[in-house]
Short mmCIF file of C-alpha atoms in Angstrom, two decimals:
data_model
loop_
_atom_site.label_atom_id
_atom_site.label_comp_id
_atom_site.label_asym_id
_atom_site.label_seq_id
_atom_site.Cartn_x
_atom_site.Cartn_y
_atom_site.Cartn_z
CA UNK A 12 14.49 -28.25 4.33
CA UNK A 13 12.45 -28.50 0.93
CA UNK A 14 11.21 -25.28 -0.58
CA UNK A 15 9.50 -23.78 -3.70
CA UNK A 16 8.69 -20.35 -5.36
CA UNK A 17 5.08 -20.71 -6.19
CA UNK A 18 2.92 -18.72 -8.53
CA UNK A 19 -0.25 -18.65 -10.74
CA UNK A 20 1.55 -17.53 -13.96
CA UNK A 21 5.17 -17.09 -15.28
CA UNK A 22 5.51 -13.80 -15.29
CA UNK A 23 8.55 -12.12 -14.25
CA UNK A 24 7.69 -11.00 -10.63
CA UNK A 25 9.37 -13.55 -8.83
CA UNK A 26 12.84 -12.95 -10.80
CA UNK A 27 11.70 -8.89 -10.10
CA UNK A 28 11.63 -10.08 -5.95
CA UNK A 29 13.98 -12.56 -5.53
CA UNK A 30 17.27 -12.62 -7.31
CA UNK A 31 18.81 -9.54 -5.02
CA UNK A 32 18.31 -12.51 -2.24
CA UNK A 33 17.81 -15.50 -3.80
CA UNK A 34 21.15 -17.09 -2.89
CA UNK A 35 20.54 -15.97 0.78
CA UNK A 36 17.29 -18.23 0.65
CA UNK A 37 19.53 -20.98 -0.93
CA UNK A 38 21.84 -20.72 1.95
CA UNK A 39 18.85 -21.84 4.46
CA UNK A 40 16.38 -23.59 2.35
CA UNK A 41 16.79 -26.46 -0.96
CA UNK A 42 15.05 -24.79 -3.11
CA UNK A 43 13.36 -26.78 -6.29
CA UNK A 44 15.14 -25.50 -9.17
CA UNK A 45 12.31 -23.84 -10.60
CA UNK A 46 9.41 -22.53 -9.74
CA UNK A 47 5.65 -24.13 -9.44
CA UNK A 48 3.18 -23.08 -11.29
CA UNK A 49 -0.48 -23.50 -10.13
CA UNK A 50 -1.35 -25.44 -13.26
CA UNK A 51 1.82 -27.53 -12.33
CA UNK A 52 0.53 -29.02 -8.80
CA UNK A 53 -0.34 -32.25 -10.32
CA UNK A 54 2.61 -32.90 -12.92
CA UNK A 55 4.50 -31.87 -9.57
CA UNK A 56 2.33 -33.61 -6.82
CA UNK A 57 5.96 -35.35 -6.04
CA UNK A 58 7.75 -32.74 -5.34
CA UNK A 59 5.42 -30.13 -3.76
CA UNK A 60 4.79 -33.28 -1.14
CA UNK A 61 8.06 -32.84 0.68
CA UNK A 62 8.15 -28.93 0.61
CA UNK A 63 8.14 -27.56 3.97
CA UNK A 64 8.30 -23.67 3.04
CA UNK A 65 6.91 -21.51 0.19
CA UNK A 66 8.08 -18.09 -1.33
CA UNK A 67 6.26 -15.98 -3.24
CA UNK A 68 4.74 -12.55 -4.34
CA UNK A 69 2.04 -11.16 -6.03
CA UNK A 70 0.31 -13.99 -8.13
CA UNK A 71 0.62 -16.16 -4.89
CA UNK A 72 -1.98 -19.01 -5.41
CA UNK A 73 -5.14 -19.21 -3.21
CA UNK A 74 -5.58 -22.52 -2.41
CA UNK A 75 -8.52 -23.99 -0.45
CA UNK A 76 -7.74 -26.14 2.96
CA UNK A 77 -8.25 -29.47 1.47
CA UNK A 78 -5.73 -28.52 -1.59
CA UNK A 79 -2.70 -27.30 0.80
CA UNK A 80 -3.40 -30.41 2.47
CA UNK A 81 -3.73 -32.76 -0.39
CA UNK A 82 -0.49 -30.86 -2.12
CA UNK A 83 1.50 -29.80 0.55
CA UNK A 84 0.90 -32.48 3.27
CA UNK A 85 4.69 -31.06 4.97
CA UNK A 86 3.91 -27.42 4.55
CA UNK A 87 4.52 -25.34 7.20
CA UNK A 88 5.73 -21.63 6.16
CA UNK A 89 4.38 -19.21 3.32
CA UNK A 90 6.82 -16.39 3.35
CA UNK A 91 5.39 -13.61 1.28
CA UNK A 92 7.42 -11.28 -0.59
CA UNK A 93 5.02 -8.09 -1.02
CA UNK A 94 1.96 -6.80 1.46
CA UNK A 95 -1.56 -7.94 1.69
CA UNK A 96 -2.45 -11.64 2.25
CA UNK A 97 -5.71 -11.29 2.23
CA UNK A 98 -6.37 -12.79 -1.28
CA UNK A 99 -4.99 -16.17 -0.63
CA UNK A 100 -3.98 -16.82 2.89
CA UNK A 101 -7.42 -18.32 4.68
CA UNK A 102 -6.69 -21.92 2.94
CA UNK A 103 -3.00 -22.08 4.22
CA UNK A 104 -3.84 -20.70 7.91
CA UNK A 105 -7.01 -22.78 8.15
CA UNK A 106 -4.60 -25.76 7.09
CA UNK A 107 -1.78 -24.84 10.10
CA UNK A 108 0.30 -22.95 8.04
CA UNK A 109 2.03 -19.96 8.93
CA UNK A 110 1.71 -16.88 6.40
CA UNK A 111 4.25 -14.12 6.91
CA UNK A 112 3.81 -10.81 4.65
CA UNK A 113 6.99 -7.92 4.32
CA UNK A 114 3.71 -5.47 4.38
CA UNK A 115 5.61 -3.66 7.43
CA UNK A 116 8.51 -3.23 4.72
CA UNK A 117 6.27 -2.02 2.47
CA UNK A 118 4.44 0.46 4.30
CA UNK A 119 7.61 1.95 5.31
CA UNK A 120 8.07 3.20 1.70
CA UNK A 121 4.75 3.97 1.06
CA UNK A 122 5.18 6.39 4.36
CA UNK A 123 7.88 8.08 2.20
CA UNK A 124 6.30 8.40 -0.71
CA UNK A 125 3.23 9.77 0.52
CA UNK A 126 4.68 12.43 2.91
CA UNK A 127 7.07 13.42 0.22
CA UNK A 128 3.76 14.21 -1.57
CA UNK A 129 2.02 16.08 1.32
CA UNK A 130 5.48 18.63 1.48
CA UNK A 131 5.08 18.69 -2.43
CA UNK A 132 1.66 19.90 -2.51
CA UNK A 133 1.41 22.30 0.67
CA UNK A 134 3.83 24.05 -1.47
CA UNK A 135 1.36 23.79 -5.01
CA UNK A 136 4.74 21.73 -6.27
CA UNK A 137 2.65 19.83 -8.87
CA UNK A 138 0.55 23.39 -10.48
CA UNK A 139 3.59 25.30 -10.25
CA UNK A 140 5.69 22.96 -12.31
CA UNK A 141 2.79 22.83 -14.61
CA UNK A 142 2.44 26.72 -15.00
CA UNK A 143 6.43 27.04 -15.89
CA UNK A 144 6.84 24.76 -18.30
CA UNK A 145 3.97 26.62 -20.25
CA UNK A 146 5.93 30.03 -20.12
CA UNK A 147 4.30 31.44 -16.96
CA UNK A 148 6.94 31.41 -14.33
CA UNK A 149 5.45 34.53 -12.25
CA UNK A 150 2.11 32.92 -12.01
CA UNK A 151 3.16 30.09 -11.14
CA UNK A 152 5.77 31.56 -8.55
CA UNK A 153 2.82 33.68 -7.07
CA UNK A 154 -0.01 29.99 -7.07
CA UNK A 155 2.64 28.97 -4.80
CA UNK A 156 3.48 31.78 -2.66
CA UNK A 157 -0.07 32.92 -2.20
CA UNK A 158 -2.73 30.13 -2.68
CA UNK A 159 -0.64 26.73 -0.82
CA UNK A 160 -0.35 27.08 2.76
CA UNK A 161 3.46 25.87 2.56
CA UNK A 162 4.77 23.81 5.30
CA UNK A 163 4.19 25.71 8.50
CA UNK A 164 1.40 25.37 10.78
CA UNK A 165 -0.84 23.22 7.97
CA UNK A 166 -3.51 20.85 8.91
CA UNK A 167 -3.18 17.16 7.67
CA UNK A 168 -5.65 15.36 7.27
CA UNK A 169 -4.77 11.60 8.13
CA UNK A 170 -7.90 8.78 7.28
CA UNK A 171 -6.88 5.53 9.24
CA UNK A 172 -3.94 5.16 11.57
CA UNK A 173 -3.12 1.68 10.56
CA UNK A 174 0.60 0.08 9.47
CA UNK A 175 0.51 3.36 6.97
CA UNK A 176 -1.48 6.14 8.83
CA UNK A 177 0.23 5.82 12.38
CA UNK A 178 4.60 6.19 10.39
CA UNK A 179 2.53 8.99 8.28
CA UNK A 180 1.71 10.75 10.97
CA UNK A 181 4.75 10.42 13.29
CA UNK A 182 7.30 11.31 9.91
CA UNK A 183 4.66 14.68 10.07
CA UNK A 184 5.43 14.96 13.43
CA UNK A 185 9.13 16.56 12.64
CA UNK A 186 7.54 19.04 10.93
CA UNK A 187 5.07 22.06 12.48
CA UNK A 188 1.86 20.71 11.69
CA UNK A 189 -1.65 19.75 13.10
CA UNK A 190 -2.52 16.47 12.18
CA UNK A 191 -6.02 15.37 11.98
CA UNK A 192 -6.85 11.63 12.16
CA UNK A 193 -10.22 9.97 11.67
CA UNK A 194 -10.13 6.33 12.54
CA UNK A 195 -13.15 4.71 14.68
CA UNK A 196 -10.44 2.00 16.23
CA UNK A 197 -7.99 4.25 17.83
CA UNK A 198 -8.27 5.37 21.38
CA UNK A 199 -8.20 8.62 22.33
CA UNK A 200 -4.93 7.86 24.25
CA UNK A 201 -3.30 6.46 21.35
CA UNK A 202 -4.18 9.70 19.13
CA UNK A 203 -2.61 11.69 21.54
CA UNK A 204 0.56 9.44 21.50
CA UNK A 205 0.57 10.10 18.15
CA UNK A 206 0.14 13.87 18.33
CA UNK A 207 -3.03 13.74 16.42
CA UNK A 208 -6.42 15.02 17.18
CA UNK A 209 -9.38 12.76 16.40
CA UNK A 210 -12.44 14.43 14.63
CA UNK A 211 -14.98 13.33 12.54
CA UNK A 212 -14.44 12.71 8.56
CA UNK A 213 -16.85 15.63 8.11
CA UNK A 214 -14.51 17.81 9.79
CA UNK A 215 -11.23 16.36 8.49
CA UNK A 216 -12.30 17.14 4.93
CA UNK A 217 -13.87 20.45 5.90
CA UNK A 218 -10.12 21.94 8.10
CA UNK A 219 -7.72 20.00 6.51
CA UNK A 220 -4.77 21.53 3.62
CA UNK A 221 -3.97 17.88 2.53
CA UNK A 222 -6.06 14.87 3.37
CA UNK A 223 -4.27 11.25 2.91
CA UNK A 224 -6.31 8.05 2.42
CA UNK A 225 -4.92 5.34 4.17
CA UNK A 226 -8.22 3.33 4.94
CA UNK A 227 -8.28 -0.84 5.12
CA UNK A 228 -9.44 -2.39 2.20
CA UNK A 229 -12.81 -3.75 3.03
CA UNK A 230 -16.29 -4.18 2.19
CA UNK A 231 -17.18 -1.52 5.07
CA UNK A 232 -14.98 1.11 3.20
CA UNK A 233 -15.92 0.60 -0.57
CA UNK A 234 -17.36 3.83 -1.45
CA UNK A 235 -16.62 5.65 1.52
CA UNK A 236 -15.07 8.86 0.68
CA UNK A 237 -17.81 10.49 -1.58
CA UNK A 238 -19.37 13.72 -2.74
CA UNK A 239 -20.72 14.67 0.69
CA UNK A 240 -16.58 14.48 2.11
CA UNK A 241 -15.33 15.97 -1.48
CA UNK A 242 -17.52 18.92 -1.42
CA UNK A 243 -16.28 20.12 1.75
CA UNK A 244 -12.68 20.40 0.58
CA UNK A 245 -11.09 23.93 0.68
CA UNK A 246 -10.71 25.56 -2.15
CA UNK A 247 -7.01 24.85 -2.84
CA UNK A 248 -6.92 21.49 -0.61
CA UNK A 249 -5.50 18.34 -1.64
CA UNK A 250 -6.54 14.83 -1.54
CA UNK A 251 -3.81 11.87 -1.59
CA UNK A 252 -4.82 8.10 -2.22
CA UNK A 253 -2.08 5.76 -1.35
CA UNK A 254 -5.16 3.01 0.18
CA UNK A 255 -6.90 1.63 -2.10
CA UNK A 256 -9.53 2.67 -5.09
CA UNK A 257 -12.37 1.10 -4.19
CA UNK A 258 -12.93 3.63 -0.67
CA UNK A 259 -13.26 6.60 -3.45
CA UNK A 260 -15.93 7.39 -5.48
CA UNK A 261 -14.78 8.53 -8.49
CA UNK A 262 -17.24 10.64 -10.07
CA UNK A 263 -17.65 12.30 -6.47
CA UNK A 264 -13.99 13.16 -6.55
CA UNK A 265 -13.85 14.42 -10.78
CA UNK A 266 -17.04 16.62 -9.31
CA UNK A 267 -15.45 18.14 -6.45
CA UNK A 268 -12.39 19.05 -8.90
CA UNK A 269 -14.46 20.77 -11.53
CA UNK A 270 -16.43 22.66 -9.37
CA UNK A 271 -12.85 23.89 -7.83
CA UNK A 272 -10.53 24.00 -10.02
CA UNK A 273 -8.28 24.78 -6.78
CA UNK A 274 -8.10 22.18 -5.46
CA UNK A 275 -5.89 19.06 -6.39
CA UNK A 276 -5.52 15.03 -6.31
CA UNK A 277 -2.98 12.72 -6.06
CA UNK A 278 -4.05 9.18 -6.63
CA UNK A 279 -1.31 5.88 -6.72
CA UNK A 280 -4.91 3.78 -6.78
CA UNK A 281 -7.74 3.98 -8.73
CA UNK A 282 -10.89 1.39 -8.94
CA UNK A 283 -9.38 -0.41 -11.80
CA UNK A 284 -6.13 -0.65 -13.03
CA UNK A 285 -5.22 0.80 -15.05
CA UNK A 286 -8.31 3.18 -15.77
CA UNK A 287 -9.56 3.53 -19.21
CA UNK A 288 -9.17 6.03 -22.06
CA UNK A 289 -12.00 7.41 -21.96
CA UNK A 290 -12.15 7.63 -17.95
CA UNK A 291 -12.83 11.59 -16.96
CA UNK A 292 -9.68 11.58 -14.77
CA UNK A 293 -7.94 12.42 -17.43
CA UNK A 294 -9.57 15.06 -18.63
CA UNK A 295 -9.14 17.27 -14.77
CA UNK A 296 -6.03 19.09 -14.94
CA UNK A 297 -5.89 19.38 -11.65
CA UNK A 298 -5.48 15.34 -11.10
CA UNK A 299 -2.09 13.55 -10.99
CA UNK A 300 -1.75 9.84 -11.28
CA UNK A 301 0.91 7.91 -10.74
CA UNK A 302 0.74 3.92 -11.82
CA UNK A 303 0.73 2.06 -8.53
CA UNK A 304 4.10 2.89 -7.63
CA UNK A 305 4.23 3.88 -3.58
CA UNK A 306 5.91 0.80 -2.16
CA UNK A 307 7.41 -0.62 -5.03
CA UNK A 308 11.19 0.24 -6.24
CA UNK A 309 14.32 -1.62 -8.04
CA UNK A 310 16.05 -1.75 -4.28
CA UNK A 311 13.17 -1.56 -2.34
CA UNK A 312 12.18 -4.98 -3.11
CA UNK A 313 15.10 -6.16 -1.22
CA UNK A 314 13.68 -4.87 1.82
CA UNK A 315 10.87 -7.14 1.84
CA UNK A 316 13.14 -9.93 1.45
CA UNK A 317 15.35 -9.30 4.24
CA UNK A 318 12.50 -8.72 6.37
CA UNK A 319 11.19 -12.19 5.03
CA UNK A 320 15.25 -13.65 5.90
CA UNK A 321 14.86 -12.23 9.21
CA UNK A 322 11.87 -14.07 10.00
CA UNK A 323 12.68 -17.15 8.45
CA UNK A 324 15.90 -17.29 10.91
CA UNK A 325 13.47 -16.98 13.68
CA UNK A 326 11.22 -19.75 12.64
CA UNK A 327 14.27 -21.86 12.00
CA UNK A 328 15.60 -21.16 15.55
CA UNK A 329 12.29 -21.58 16.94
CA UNK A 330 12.19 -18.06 17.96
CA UNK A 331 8.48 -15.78 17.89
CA UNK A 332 7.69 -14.42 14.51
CA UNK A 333 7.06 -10.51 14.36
CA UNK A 334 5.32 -10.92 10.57
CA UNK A 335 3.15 -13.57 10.65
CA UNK A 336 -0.20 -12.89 10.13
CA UNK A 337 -3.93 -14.65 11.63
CA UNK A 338 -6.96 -15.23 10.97
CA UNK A 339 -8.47 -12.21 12.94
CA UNK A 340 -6.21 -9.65 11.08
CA UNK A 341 -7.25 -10.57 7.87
CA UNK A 342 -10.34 -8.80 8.30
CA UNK A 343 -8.93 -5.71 8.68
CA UNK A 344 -5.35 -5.65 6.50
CA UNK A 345 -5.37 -3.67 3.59
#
């Protein structure tokens, strides 16, 4: 069966994904020796009109209906090697193809990171280091012993129980917490199989130690978390943004730091990427960013590949897919 990496640009990301794996792909699939570039598809038009399957990552090319079926007349798989489809799969689907994303491997380790974060700051991890290194080890001891409520009987705050929110909460679930969860589309009964207690976003910010972001990217979210949620932040809360930067007002959040210099963020996503010089994040000392990093490591790439194996095994065999995505969830996927 006839298969191609596909990408819009040469960069290294498909060498980054597939070479832990790429051998196990060769064992199920004839691969074209190299991969297709977007600008390629008519040099290529050949080739690309007896492939069957397509791997790729990020720089996946969104392709209308009428181009998959003018290109790829045979295709009948896209097996994506990272998370959200939403970019580029409505011209495959809409054309009978079947998209499958590893975002389930994916939010696995941005579960991790993120409740590694929420342990890190209920103990004031990120000041503390901060007031050490600068020769103040007693200060810093006390911030932590005094001001963070540790991890004992705190209150999380979890924003959207999605493929992220829900393994958030139930890793928080080993330890001694209360776990507050806004999210509109869960059912009372399924909060309480999750252990959580539904309240209002008003509320969330207003009890909470920690609140996590784990909203889906859509036009109903951009701007959502503002200056009216910020405000109401303790004064030595935390905020933690593994979703996406567009649900955050920025400016709303660098006000609700200043004005208490308590309290603390952690964002892995900002509105652009990366933000500018002369943004005022970096001016807030009490603002950590890290560069995108949550579900993306050396070895934890191969995860999403051996999710993608698993499910092209399935198709083969003729078996139900557990990754493949529709139409319907599009709207909603991060």
């Amino acid at each position: 069966m006839k298969a191609c990496f596909f990408t819009t640009n040469p960069e290294n990301r498909l060498r980054f994904v597939f070479d832990g794996r790429q051998k196990e792909f060769e064992k199920r699939l004839e691969l074209l020796p190299e991969p297709v570039l977007l600008s390629e598809m008519e040099e290529k038009r050949a080739q690309l009109a007896e492939v069957e399957v397509i791997l790729s990552t990020w720089g996946m090319p969104a392709l209308t209906e009428a181009q998959v079926r003018e290109f790829f007349p045979k295709l009948r798989l896209v097996l994506y090697s990272a998370a959200s489809v939403r970019y580029f799969a409505e011209g495959y689907l809409d054309a009978g193809v079947t998209v499958v994303t590893a975002a389930q491997a994916m939010a696995d380790f941005v579960t991790q990171y993120t409740v590694a974060a929420i342990y890190h700051l209920n103990k004031g991890f990120y000041r503390s280091a901060e007031l050490y290194r600068s020769g103040r080890f007693d200060e810093g001891k006390a911030y932590s012993q005094f001001h963070c409520p540790g991890n004992y009987e705190t209150k999380i705050g979890v924003i959207g129980a999605g493929a992220i929110g829900s393994r958030v909460i139930r890793q928080l679930n080993a330890y001694p917490f209360e776990i507050l969860l806004f999210d509109p589309f869960v059912s009372n009964a399924r909060a309480t199989e999750l252990k959580a207690k539904k309240v209002s976003l008003e509320t969330l910010f207003a009890e909470s130690d920690v609140i996590s972001n784990h909203l889906a990217n859509n036009p109903q979210t951009v701007d959502m978390l503002n200056y009216a949620l910020f405000s109401r932040m303790k004064p030595d809360a935390a905020f933690i943004n593994t979703g996406r930067g567009a649900q955050v007002v920025e400016a709303d959040l660098a006000r609700a730091l200043r004005e208490e210099p308590g309290r603390w963020a952690l964002l892995d996503v900002t509105r652009e990427e990366p933000i500018a010089p002369e943004h005022e994040f970096w001016a807030l000392p009490n603002l950590t960013l890290t560069p995108h990093i949550a579900g993306v490591g050396r070895l934890e790439v191969l995860a999403y590949d051996d999710l993608l194996l698993d499910e092209l095994d399935r198709w083969l065999a003729g078996l139900p897919l557990r990754h493949a995505v529709s139409k319907e969830q599009l709207k909603t996927m991060a």
